[in-house]
Short mmCIF file of C-alpha atoms and ligand atoms in Angstrom, two decimals:
data_model
loop_
_atom_site.label_atom_id
_atom_site.label_comp_id
_atom_site.label_asym_id
_atom_site.label_seq_id
_atom_site.Cartn_x
_atom_site.Cartn_y
_atom_site.Cartn_z
CA MET A 284 59.40 -22.12 2.28
CA ARG A 285 61.48 -18.99 2.92
CA ALA A 286 60.08 -16.88 5.75
CA HIS A 287 59.74 -13.13 5.27
CA ALA A 288 59.02 -10.14 7.48
CA LEU A 289 56.77 -7.41 6.14
CA THR A 290 57.33 -3.95 7.60
CA LEU A 291 54.57 -1.33 7.50
CA ASN A 292 54.66 2.38 8.20
CA ALA A 293 51.10 3.62 7.81
CA GLY A 294 50.66 7.39 7.62
CA SER A 295 47.63 9.57 6.98
CA SER A 296 47.67 9.17 3.21
CA SER A 297 50.42 6.64 2.58
CA VAL A 298 51.60 3.19 3.58
CA LYS A 299 55.31 2.46 3.22
CA PHE A 300 56.25 -1.20 3.18
CA GLY A 301 59.37 -3.31 3.16
CA LEU A 302 59.83 -7.01 2.52
CA PHE A 303 62.74 -8.83 4.13
CA ALA A 304 63.84 -12.45 3.94
CA ILE A 305 64.52 -13.60 7.50
CA GLY A 306 66.30 -16.55 9.04
CA ALA A 307 69.89 -15.32 8.69
CA ALA A 308 71.49 -13.10 11.35
CA GLU A 309 70.41 -9.93 9.52
CA PRO A 310 67.10 -9.56 7.58
CA GLU A 311 67.76 -9.35 3.85
CA PRO A 312 65.88 -6.57 1.97
CA ARG A 313 63.83 -8.04 -0.89
CA ALA A 314 61.48 -5.19 -1.78
CA ALA A 315 60.39 -1.74 -0.68
CA GLY A 316 57.58 0.47 -1.78
CA VAL A 317 54.81 2.86 -0.93
CA VAL A 318 51.10 3.30 -1.60
CA GLU A 319 50.42 7.02 -1.82
CA GLN A 320 47.36 9.23 -2.01
CA ILE A 321 45.19 6.92 0.07
CA GLY A 322 41.81 8.61 0.33
CA GLY A 323 42.30 10.19 -3.10
CA ALA A 324 43.59 8.37 -6.16
CA PRO A 325 45.86 5.73 -4.59
CA GLN A 326 48.91 4.51 -6.46
CA MET A 327 51.62 2.03 -5.56
CA ARG A 328 55.34 2.16 -6.35
CA ALA A 329 57.63 -0.71 -5.46
CA ARG A 330 61.17 -1.79 -6.16
CA PHE A 331 62.45 -5.36 -5.87
CA ALA A 332 66.05 -6.26 -5.01
CA GLY A 333 68.12 -6.79 -8.15
CA GLU A 334 65.57 -5.15 -10.49
CA SER A 335 66.21 -1.73 -11.97
CA ASP A 336 62.62 -1.00 -13.01
CA GLU A 337 60.08 0.26 -10.53
CA VAL A 338 56.68 -1.49 -10.38
CA ARG A 339 53.84 1.03 -10.55
CA ARG A 340 50.17 0.30 -10.05
CA VAL A 341 47.11 2.48 -9.85
CA LEU A 342 44.54 1.06 -7.45
CA PRO A 343 41.36 0.07 -9.29
CA GLN A 344 38.48 2.55 -9.11
CA ASP A 345 36.26 0.07 -7.31
CA ALA A 346 38.86 -0.63 -4.60
CA GLY A 347 38.18 0.99 -1.23
CA ARG A 348 40.13 4.16 -0.58
CA ASP A 349 41.54 3.14 2.78
CA HIS A 350 44.51 1.38 4.32
CA ARG A 351 42.89 -2.02 3.79
CA ALA A 352 42.63 -1.45 0.03
CA ALA A 353 46.23 -0.22 -0.02
CA LEU A 354 47.39 -3.31 1.80
CA ASP A 355 45.39 -5.58 -0.49
CA THR A 356 47.25 -4.11 -3.45
CA VAL A 357 50.61 -4.64 -1.73
CA LEU A 358 49.55 -8.16 -0.84
CA ALA A 359 48.50 -8.96 -4.40
CA LEU A 360 51.89 -7.81 -5.69
CA LEU A 361 53.82 -9.73 -3.04
CA GLY A 362 51.66 -12.80 -3.69
CA GLU A 363 52.78 -12.73 -7.33
CA ARG A 364 56.43 -12.32 -6.38
CA LEU A 365 56.95 -14.31 -3.19
CA GLY A 366 57.11 -17.67 -4.99
CA ASP A 367 57.35 -20.27 -2.27
CA GLY A 368 58.03 -17.59 0.36
CA HIS A 369 55.52 -16.48 2.96
CA ILE A 370 54.96 -13.61 5.39
CA ALA A 371 55.86 -15.04 8.80
CA VAL A 372 55.63 -11.80 10.76
CA VAL A 373 54.54 -8.18 10.27
CA GLY A 374 56.33 -5.28 11.94
CA HIS A 375 54.59 -1.93 12.40
CA ARG A 376 55.99 1.51 13.06
CA ILE A 377 53.85 2.91 15.88
CA VAL A 378 54.51 6.55 16.57
CA HIS A 379 53.53 6.56 20.24
CA GLY A 380 54.16 4.01 22.94
CA GLY A 381 53.28 6.39 25.78
CA PRO A 382 55.04 6.10 29.14
CA ASP A 383 54.63 2.31 29.34
CA HIS A 384 55.77 0.85 26.01
CA ALA A 385 59.36 0.89 24.86
CA GLU A 386 60.48 -2.57 23.70
CA PRO A 387 58.85 -4.08 20.58
CA VAL A 388 55.76 -6.11 21.55
CA VAL A 389 53.27 -8.50 19.99
CA LEU A 390 50.08 -6.58 19.26
CA THR A 391 47.46 -8.41 21.33
CA PRO A 392 43.92 -6.99 21.57
CA ALA A 393 44.82 -5.58 25.03
CA ILE A 394 47.92 -3.79 23.70
CA ILE A 395 46.02 -2.46 20.69
CA ALA A 396 43.37 -1.07 23.07
CA ALA A 397 46.11 0.54 25.22
CA LEU A 398 47.68 2.12 22.11
CA ALA A 399 44.27 3.35 20.95
CA ARG A 400 43.98 5.22 24.27
CA LEU A 401 47.12 7.13 23.23
CA VAL A 402 45.41 8.54 20.11
CA PRO A 403 44.91 11.93 21.82
CA PHE A 404 48.72 12.08 22.29
CA ALA A 405 49.35 11.74 18.53
CA PRO A 406 46.01 12.33 16.78
CA LEU A 407 47.53 12.83 13.35
CA HIS A 408 49.66 9.67 13.40
CA GLN A 409 48.50 7.00 15.85
CA PRO A 410 45.05 6.32 14.26
CA HIS A 411 46.69 5.63 10.89
CA ASN A 412 49.31 3.37 12.46
CA LEU A 413 46.49 1.40 14.11
CA ALA A 414 44.50 1.29 10.87
CA GLY A 415 47.58 -0.39 9.34
CA VAL A 416 47.60 -2.92 12.20
CA GLU A 417 43.93 -3.71 11.67
CA ALA A 418 44.36 -4.13 7.93
CA ALA A 419 47.44 -6.34 8.34
CA THR A 420 45.76 -8.49 11.00
CA THR A 421 42.95 -9.23 8.56
CA ALA A 422 45.35 -9.81 5.70
CA PHE A 423 47.79 -12.04 7.63
CA PRO A 424 45.74 -13.69 10.38
CA GLY A 425 48.44 -16.27 11.11
CA ALA A 426 51.37 -13.87 11.44
CA PRO A 427 52.29 -12.13 14.70
CA GLN A 428 51.89 -8.36 14.41
CA ILE A 429 54.74 -6.52 16.14
CA ALA A 430 54.72 -2.90 17.32
CA CYS A 431 57.95 -0.90 17.12
CA PHE A 432 57.66 2.47 18.83
CA ASP A 433 59.12 5.73 17.60
CA THR A 434 59.24 6.96 21.20
CA ALA A 435 61.11 3.89 22.49
CA PHE A 436 64.68 5.08 22.01
CA HIS A 437 64.11 8.02 24.38
CA ARG A 438 62.24 6.29 27.20
CA ARG A 439 65.13 6.32 29.66
CA HIS A 440 65.53 10.11 29.79
CA ALA A 441 66.18 11.65 33.19
CA PHE A 442 63.21 13.51 34.70
CA VAL A 443 64.67 16.92 33.75
CA HIS A 444 64.63 15.90 30.06
CA ASP A 445 61.26 14.19 30.33
CA ALA A 446 59.20 16.90 32.05
CA PHE A 447 57.61 20.26 31.25
CA GLY A 448 57.47 23.08 33.78
CA LEU A 449 53.83 22.34 34.52
CA PRO A 450 52.20 21.12 37.76
CA ARG A 451 53.24 17.54 38.51
CA ALA A 452 49.73 16.21 37.95
CA PHE A 453 50.15 16.78 34.21
CA TYR A 454 53.38 14.78 34.15
CA ASP A 455 51.58 11.96 35.91
CA LYS A 456 48.86 12.11 33.24
CA GLY A 457 51.52 11.53 30.58
CA LEU A 458 52.29 15.08 29.43
CA ARG A 459 56.00 14.43 28.95
CA ARG A 460 58.78 15.02 26.47
CA TYR A 461 58.64 11.68 24.64
CA GLY A 462 60.85 12.39 21.62
CA PHE A 463 60.35 10.72 18.24
CA HIS A 464 62.34 9.40 15.23
CA GLY A 465 63.49 6.67 17.62
CA LEU A 466 63.73 4.01 14.90
CA SER A 467 66.08 6.23 12.92
CA TYR A 468 68.23 6.95 16.00
CA ASP A 469 68.25 3.25 16.83
CA PHE A 470 69.60 2.51 13.33
CA ILE A 471 72.30 5.20 13.53
CA GLN A 472 73.30 4.12 17.03
CA SER A 473 73.65 0.47 16.03
CA ALA A 474 75.70 1.51 12.96
CA LEU A 475 77.98 3.57 15.22
CA ALA A 476 78.30 0.70 17.70
CA ARG A 477 79.39 -1.58 14.84
CA ASP A 478 81.62 0.78 12.84
CA GLU A 479 82.68 3.57 15.22
CA PRO A 480 82.76 2.07 18.73
CA ALA A 481 84.89 4.91 20.14
CA LEU A 482 82.40 7.52 18.91
CA ASN A 483 79.47 5.44 20.10
CA ALA A 484 81.01 5.35 23.56
CA GLY A 485 81.25 9.16 23.55
CA ARG A 486 78.92 12.16 23.27
CA MET A 487 77.05 12.21 19.97
CA VAL A 488 74.54 14.58 18.44
CA VAL A 489 72.48 12.94 15.68
CA ALA A 490 70.54 15.26 13.36
CA HIS A 491 67.67 13.51 11.58
CA LEU A 492 66.82 16.16 8.98
CA GLY A 493 64.01 15.15 6.63
CA ASN A 494 60.51 16.40 6.01
CA GLY A 495 60.18 15.73 9.76
CA ALA A 496 63.29 16.82 11.65
CA SER A 497 64.69 16.32 15.12
CA MET A 498 67.96 15.82 16.91
CA CYS A 499 69.04 13.49 19.65
CA GLY A 500 71.92 13.74 22.10
CA MET A 501 73.42 10.40 23.10
CA VAL A 502 76.09 9.30 25.55
CA GLY A 503 77.43 5.77 25.25
CA GLY A 504 74.68 4.98 22.72
CA GLU A 505 71.84 6.01 25.07
CA SER A 506 69.49 8.89 24.32
CA VAL A 507 69.97 11.66 26.88
CA SER A 508 67.67 14.29 25.37
CA SER A 509 65.81 15.09 22.20
CA THR A 510 64.57 18.23 20.48
CA MET A 511 61.09 16.76 19.98
CA GLY A 512 58.81 16.72 22.97
CA PHE A 513 55.22 15.74 23.64
CA SER A 514 54.33 15.83 19.97
CA PRO A 515 56.34 15.74 16.74
CA LEU A 516 55.88 19.55 16.54
CA ASP A 517 58.57 20.68 18.97
CA GLY A 518 62.21 21.52 18.35
CA LEU A 519 63.42 22.13 14.81
CA PRO A 520 61.25 23.71 12.13
CA MET A 521 60.31 21.07 9.55
CA GLY A 522 58.88 20.82 6.05
CA THR A 523 55.43 21.99 7.16
CA ARG A 524 55.66 21.91 10.99
CA CYS A 525 56.55 24.96 13.07
CA GLY A 526 59.10 23.56 15.53
CA GLN A 527 59.71 25.37 18.83
CA ILE A 528 57.19 28.14 19.38
CA ASP A 529 56.30 30.47 22.25
CA PRO A 530 53.07 29.05 23.75
CA GLY A 531 51.92 32.65 24.07
CA VAL A 532 51.55 32.72 20.28
CA LEU A 533 49.00 29.92 20.52
CA LEU A 534 47.06 31.74 23.25
CA TYR A 535 47.02 34.86 21.05
CA LEU A 536 45.82 32.92 17.99
CA MET A 537 43.01 31.42 20.08
CA THR A 538 41.86 34.60 21.76
CA GLU A 539 42.49 37.19 19.05
CA GLU A 540 42.19 35.19 15.81
CA GLY A 541 39.47 32.85 17.03
CA MET A 542 41.38 29.71 16.08
CA ASP A 543 40.14 26.45 17.58
CA ALA A 544 42.16 23.27 18.09
CA ALA A 545 41.53 22.01 14.55
CA ALA A 546 42.60 25.32 12.98
CA LEU A 547 45.71 25.45 15.16
CA ALA A 548 46.61 21.85 14.33
CA ASP A 549 46.28 22.59 10.62
CA LEU A 550 48.44 25.72 10.95
CA LEU A 551 51.16 24.11 13.07
CA TYR A 552 51.35 20.72 11.32
CA ASN A 553 50.55 21.56 7.69
CA ARG A 554 51.18 25.21 6.88
CA SER A 555 54.25 26.22 8.87
CA GLY A 556 57.97 25.43 8.80
CA LEU A 557 59.86 25.69 5.52
CA LEU A 558 56.61 25.89 3.56
CA GLY A 559 55.12 28.64 5.71
CA LEU A 560 58.31 30.69 5.93
CA SER A 561 59.16 30.48 2.23
CA GLY A 562 55.62 30.55 0.84
CA ILE A 563 57.13 28.35 -1.89
CA SER A 564 57.60 24.74 -0.82
CA ASN A 565 58.32 22.33 2.00
CA ASP A 566 60.87 20.62 -0.26
CA MET A 567 64.49 21.56 0.44
CA ARG A 568 65.53 20.84 -3.16
CA ARG A 569 63.05 23.43 -4.43
CA LEU A 570 64.14 25.98 -1.85
CA GLU A 571 67.81 25.49 -2.68
CA ALA A 572 67.02 25.96 -6.39
CA SER A 573 64.97 29.11 -5.80
CA ASP A 574 66.28 32.69 -6.16
CA ALA A 575 63.53 34.10 -3.92
CA PRO A 576 64.85 35.80 -0.75
CA GLU A 577 62.08 34.05 1.22
CA ALA A 578 63.56 30.67 0.25
CA ALA A 579 67.00 31.73 1.51
CA GLU A 580 65.44 33.08 4.72
CA ALA A 581 63.56 29.82 5.32
CA ILE A 582 66.81 27.84 4.93
CA ALA A 583 68.62 30.31 7.20
CA TYR A 584 65.92 29.93 9.87
CA PHE A 585 66.13 26.12 9.58
CA THR A 586 69.92 26.02 9.93
CA THR A 587 69.99 28.66 12.68
CA ARG A 588 67.56 26.63 14.76
CA ILE A 589 69.62 23.49 14.15
CA ARG A 590 72.73 25.27 15.45
CA ARG A 591 70.85 26.51 18.54
CA GLU A 592 69.58 23.00 19.27
CA VAL A 593 73.06 21.52 18.76
CA ALA A 594 74.26 23.97 21.41
CA ALA A 595 71.44 22.94 23.75
CA LEU A 596 72.25 19.25 23.28
CA VAL A 597 75.97 19.89 23.78
CA ALA A 598 75.04 21.48 27.13
CA ASP A 599 72.99 18.39 28.03
CA LEU A 600 75.83 16.05 27.04
CA GLY A 601 78.61 18.11 28.64
CA GLY A 602 80.45 18.35 25.30
CA ILE A 603 80.47 16.73 21.88
CA ASP A 604 82.65 14.09 20.23
CA GLY A 605 80.69 13.59 17.02
CA LEU A 606 77.85 14.93 14.90
CA VAL A 607 75.88 12.74 12.47
CA PHE A 608 73.71 14.05 9.65
CA THR A 609 70.95 11.77 8.40
CA GLY A 610 67.46 11.95 6.78
CA GLY A 611 66.71 13.23 3.27
CA ILE A 612 68.18 16.69 3.90
CA GLY A 613 70.98 15.58 6.22
CA GLU A 614 72.13 12.90 3.77
CA ASN A 615 71.86 15.00 0.61
CA SER A 616 72.17 18.71 1.24
CA ALA A 617 75.83 19.82 1.40
CA HIS A 618 74.50 23.39 1.59
CA VAL A 619 72.52 22.76 4.79
CA ARG A 620 75.37 20.76 6.36
CA ALA A 621 77.84 23.57 5.60
CA MET A 622 75.50 26.23 7.01
CA VAL A 623 75.00 24.21 10.19
CA CYS A 624 78.72 23.57 10.73
CA GLU A 625 79.62 27.18 9.90
CA GLY A 626 79.16 28.87 13.26
CA LEU A 627 79.73 25.65 15.23
CA GLY A 628 83.51 26.27 15.24
CA TRP A 629 83.30 26.86 19.00
CA THR A 630 82.47 23.14 19.40
CA ARG A 631 85.84 22.44 17.66
CA ILE A 632 84.12 21.10 14.50
CA ILE A 633 86.37 21.66 11.48
CA LEU A 634 84.46 20.86 8.29
CA ASP A 635 86.26 19.43 5.24
CA GLU A 636 84.44 21.46 2.61
CA GLU A 637 85.44 19.23 -0.30
CA ALA A 638 84.39 16.05 1.52
CA ASN A 639 81.12 17.76 2.43
CA ARG A 640 80.47 18.73 -1.20
CA ARG A 641 81.20 15.15 -2.29
CA GLY A 642 78.93 13.81 0.46
CA ASP A 643 81.65 11.56 1.91
CA ARG A 644 80.92 9.45 4.95
CA THR A 645 83.28 11.60 7.06
CA ILE A 646 83.01 15.31 6.29
CA SER A 647 85.19 16.71 9.10
CA ARG A 648 88.90 17.30 8.55
CA GLU A 649 91.36 14.79 9.93
CA ASP A 650 92.54 17.36 12.48
CA SER A 651 88.98 18.12 13.62
CA PRO A 652 88.61 17.14 17.30
CA VAL A 653 84.89 16.50 16.60
CA ARG A 654 84.05 13.94 13.90
CA VAL A 655 81.21 14.82 11.53
CA LEU A 656 79.59 11.94 9.63
CA VAL A 657 76.89 11.54 6.98
CA LEU A 658 75.09 8.23 7.53
CA PRO A 659 72.00 7.10 5.59
CA THR A 660 69.27 5.97 7.94
CA ASP A 661 67.08 2.88 7.52
CA GLU A 662 64.05 2.72 9.80
CA GLU A 663 62.60 -0.31 7.98
CA ILE A 664 65.52 -2.60 8.82
CA VAL A 665 65.13 -1.69 12.50
CA ILE A 666 61.48 -2.81 12.33
CA ALA A 667 62.46 -5.94 10.37
CA ARG A 668 65.16 -6.88 12.92
CA ALA A 669 62.68 -6.53 15.78
CA ALA A 670 59.91 -8.38 13.93
CA ALA A 671 62.24 -11.23 12.92
CA ARG A 672 62.85 -11.99 16.61
CA PHE A 673 59.12 -12.80 16.96
CA ALA A 674 58.78 -14.95 13.82
CA PRO A 675 57.38 -18.39 14.70
P1 AMP B 547 62.79 12.54 4.11
O1 AMP B 547 61.56 13.00 4.84
O2 AMP B 547 63.85 11.97 5.02
O3 AMP B 547 62.50 11.65 2.94
O4 AMP B 547 63.45 13.87 3.48
C1 AMP B 547 62.78 14.68 2.57
C2 AMP B 547 63.55 16.00 2.41
O5 AMP B 547 64.86 15.72 1.90
C3 AMP B 547 62.89 16.96 1.43
O6 AMP B 547 62.90 18.28 1.95
C4 AMP B 547 63.82 16.89 0.23
O7 AMP B 547 63.83 18.08 -0.52
C5 AMP B 547 65.16 16.68 0.90
N1 AMP B 547 66.15 16.21 -0.06
C6 AMP B 547 66.20 15.02 -0.71
N2 AMP B 547 67.23 15.02 -1.60
C7 AMP B 547 67.84 16.23 -1.51
C8 AMP B 547 68.96 16.85 -2.15
N3 AMP B 547 69.67 16.19 -3.07
N4 AMP B 547 69.29 18.10 -1.78
C9 AMP B 547 68.59 18.77 -0.86
N5 AMP B 547 67.52 18.25 -0.20
C10 AMP B 547 67.15 17.00 -0.52
#
C-alpha cells in the first residue's frame, strides 16, 4: 500500500490541501485543491496529477459549514482516488510557533495546548489552523499530525532584529518580531542551495509578493531579518492589509474615531492595502487592467514600499548579491518587478527588460553584478517533506 502525506493549510474560510506520495527521497505531488467559502456555501476544487480537468464539488446543504465538513469532503474524494494508497501522515501549516517552536513537531495534546495559548498572537489565523488539526485528528486517528511553523525560518534572528523599542518586559512576554511566510522562504532557500549555491552563500533578498506580502534578507541561507514583525500586518502593504503604519495613527483612530480592537483589526486586515488605497480591488491583475488613477497610485505605493524595504534589508545584510521575486504577484507581474527594480540601480541591479517581460528565471542582465531571479514558490512541498520524515 503506497503511503501518502496529506498537507493542510486551514484559513478562516478555506482549507488548501495537497496529496503527496512518499517513500522516495522527494515527496511526489499527486493532487492539490482547496475548499473555499467555509461558513458560507462551501465548494471544493481539486486537480490530480496527470489529469487536465479540475474536480469541482459543492458541499451538500446538510453538511456542516466548518473545517470538519470541508475535510470530510476532501477525504471522500481522496478515498475514491487513493486506490490502495493510504494517508500515513498529515502536515499542517501553523502560522505561529511563538518563541519556543521552530522545527516541525508531532502535534501532541500538550503541544496543541501550547499553540492554543498563542491564539492572541495571531487571532485571525491560529484558531483556524488548530481547527484543521482537530478535524484531521478525527479524520485520520492513526496518522501522526505534524506542525510546520510559518515563523520557524526566522527564529534565529539577532536580538536587534527580534525586538521592538519597548520595555524589556514586553519582549520577555513574547512581543517580538517573529516574521512569517517562513515555509515559502524555506522553499526558495532550498531551491537556491540546490541550483545556485554561490548565491545561496551570499546576501539575498527574497520578495514574497502575493495577497500577503513580505520580504526576507538572508545570508548564507539563514534569515537575518524580515519585513513582517509581531503580526502578518507589518512591512509591505498587501492585498487588504496596511503594512507598516505609524502607531500614532492607531492611537488617533481609537481616541478620535472611537474604534475598538475589533474595528481596528477589520480596518487593518481587511479594508486596507491595495484594496483600501485603490477603492477597486485587492487583486493586482484588476489593478493593472484598470485606467483609474487610484489603481496606479495603489501600485506605486506598493512598489515604493518594496523598494524602501529592499534598502532596509540591504542595510541589514551589508549589501546584496541577489534578489528573488516569488508569490502570485512576484511570479507573474512583469510590471511590478520592473517598477521595483527601476530605482534600485544604486544596488547595481541591471534589469533585462525583455527577460522580465517574458518572465524568465533570470531577469537581470548578464553584466548585472546583482542577479535577479523569478522563482515559483511551493509551501506545500515544504510541509510534505517535513511530514514525510515523521511517517511511520
Ligand atoms: P498569492 O496570494 O500568492 O496567490 O497571489 C495572489 C496575487 O497575485 C493577486 O493579487 C493576483 O492578482 C496576483 N497575480 C496572479 N497572477 C497575476 C498576473 N498574471 N499578473 C499580475 N498579478 C497576478
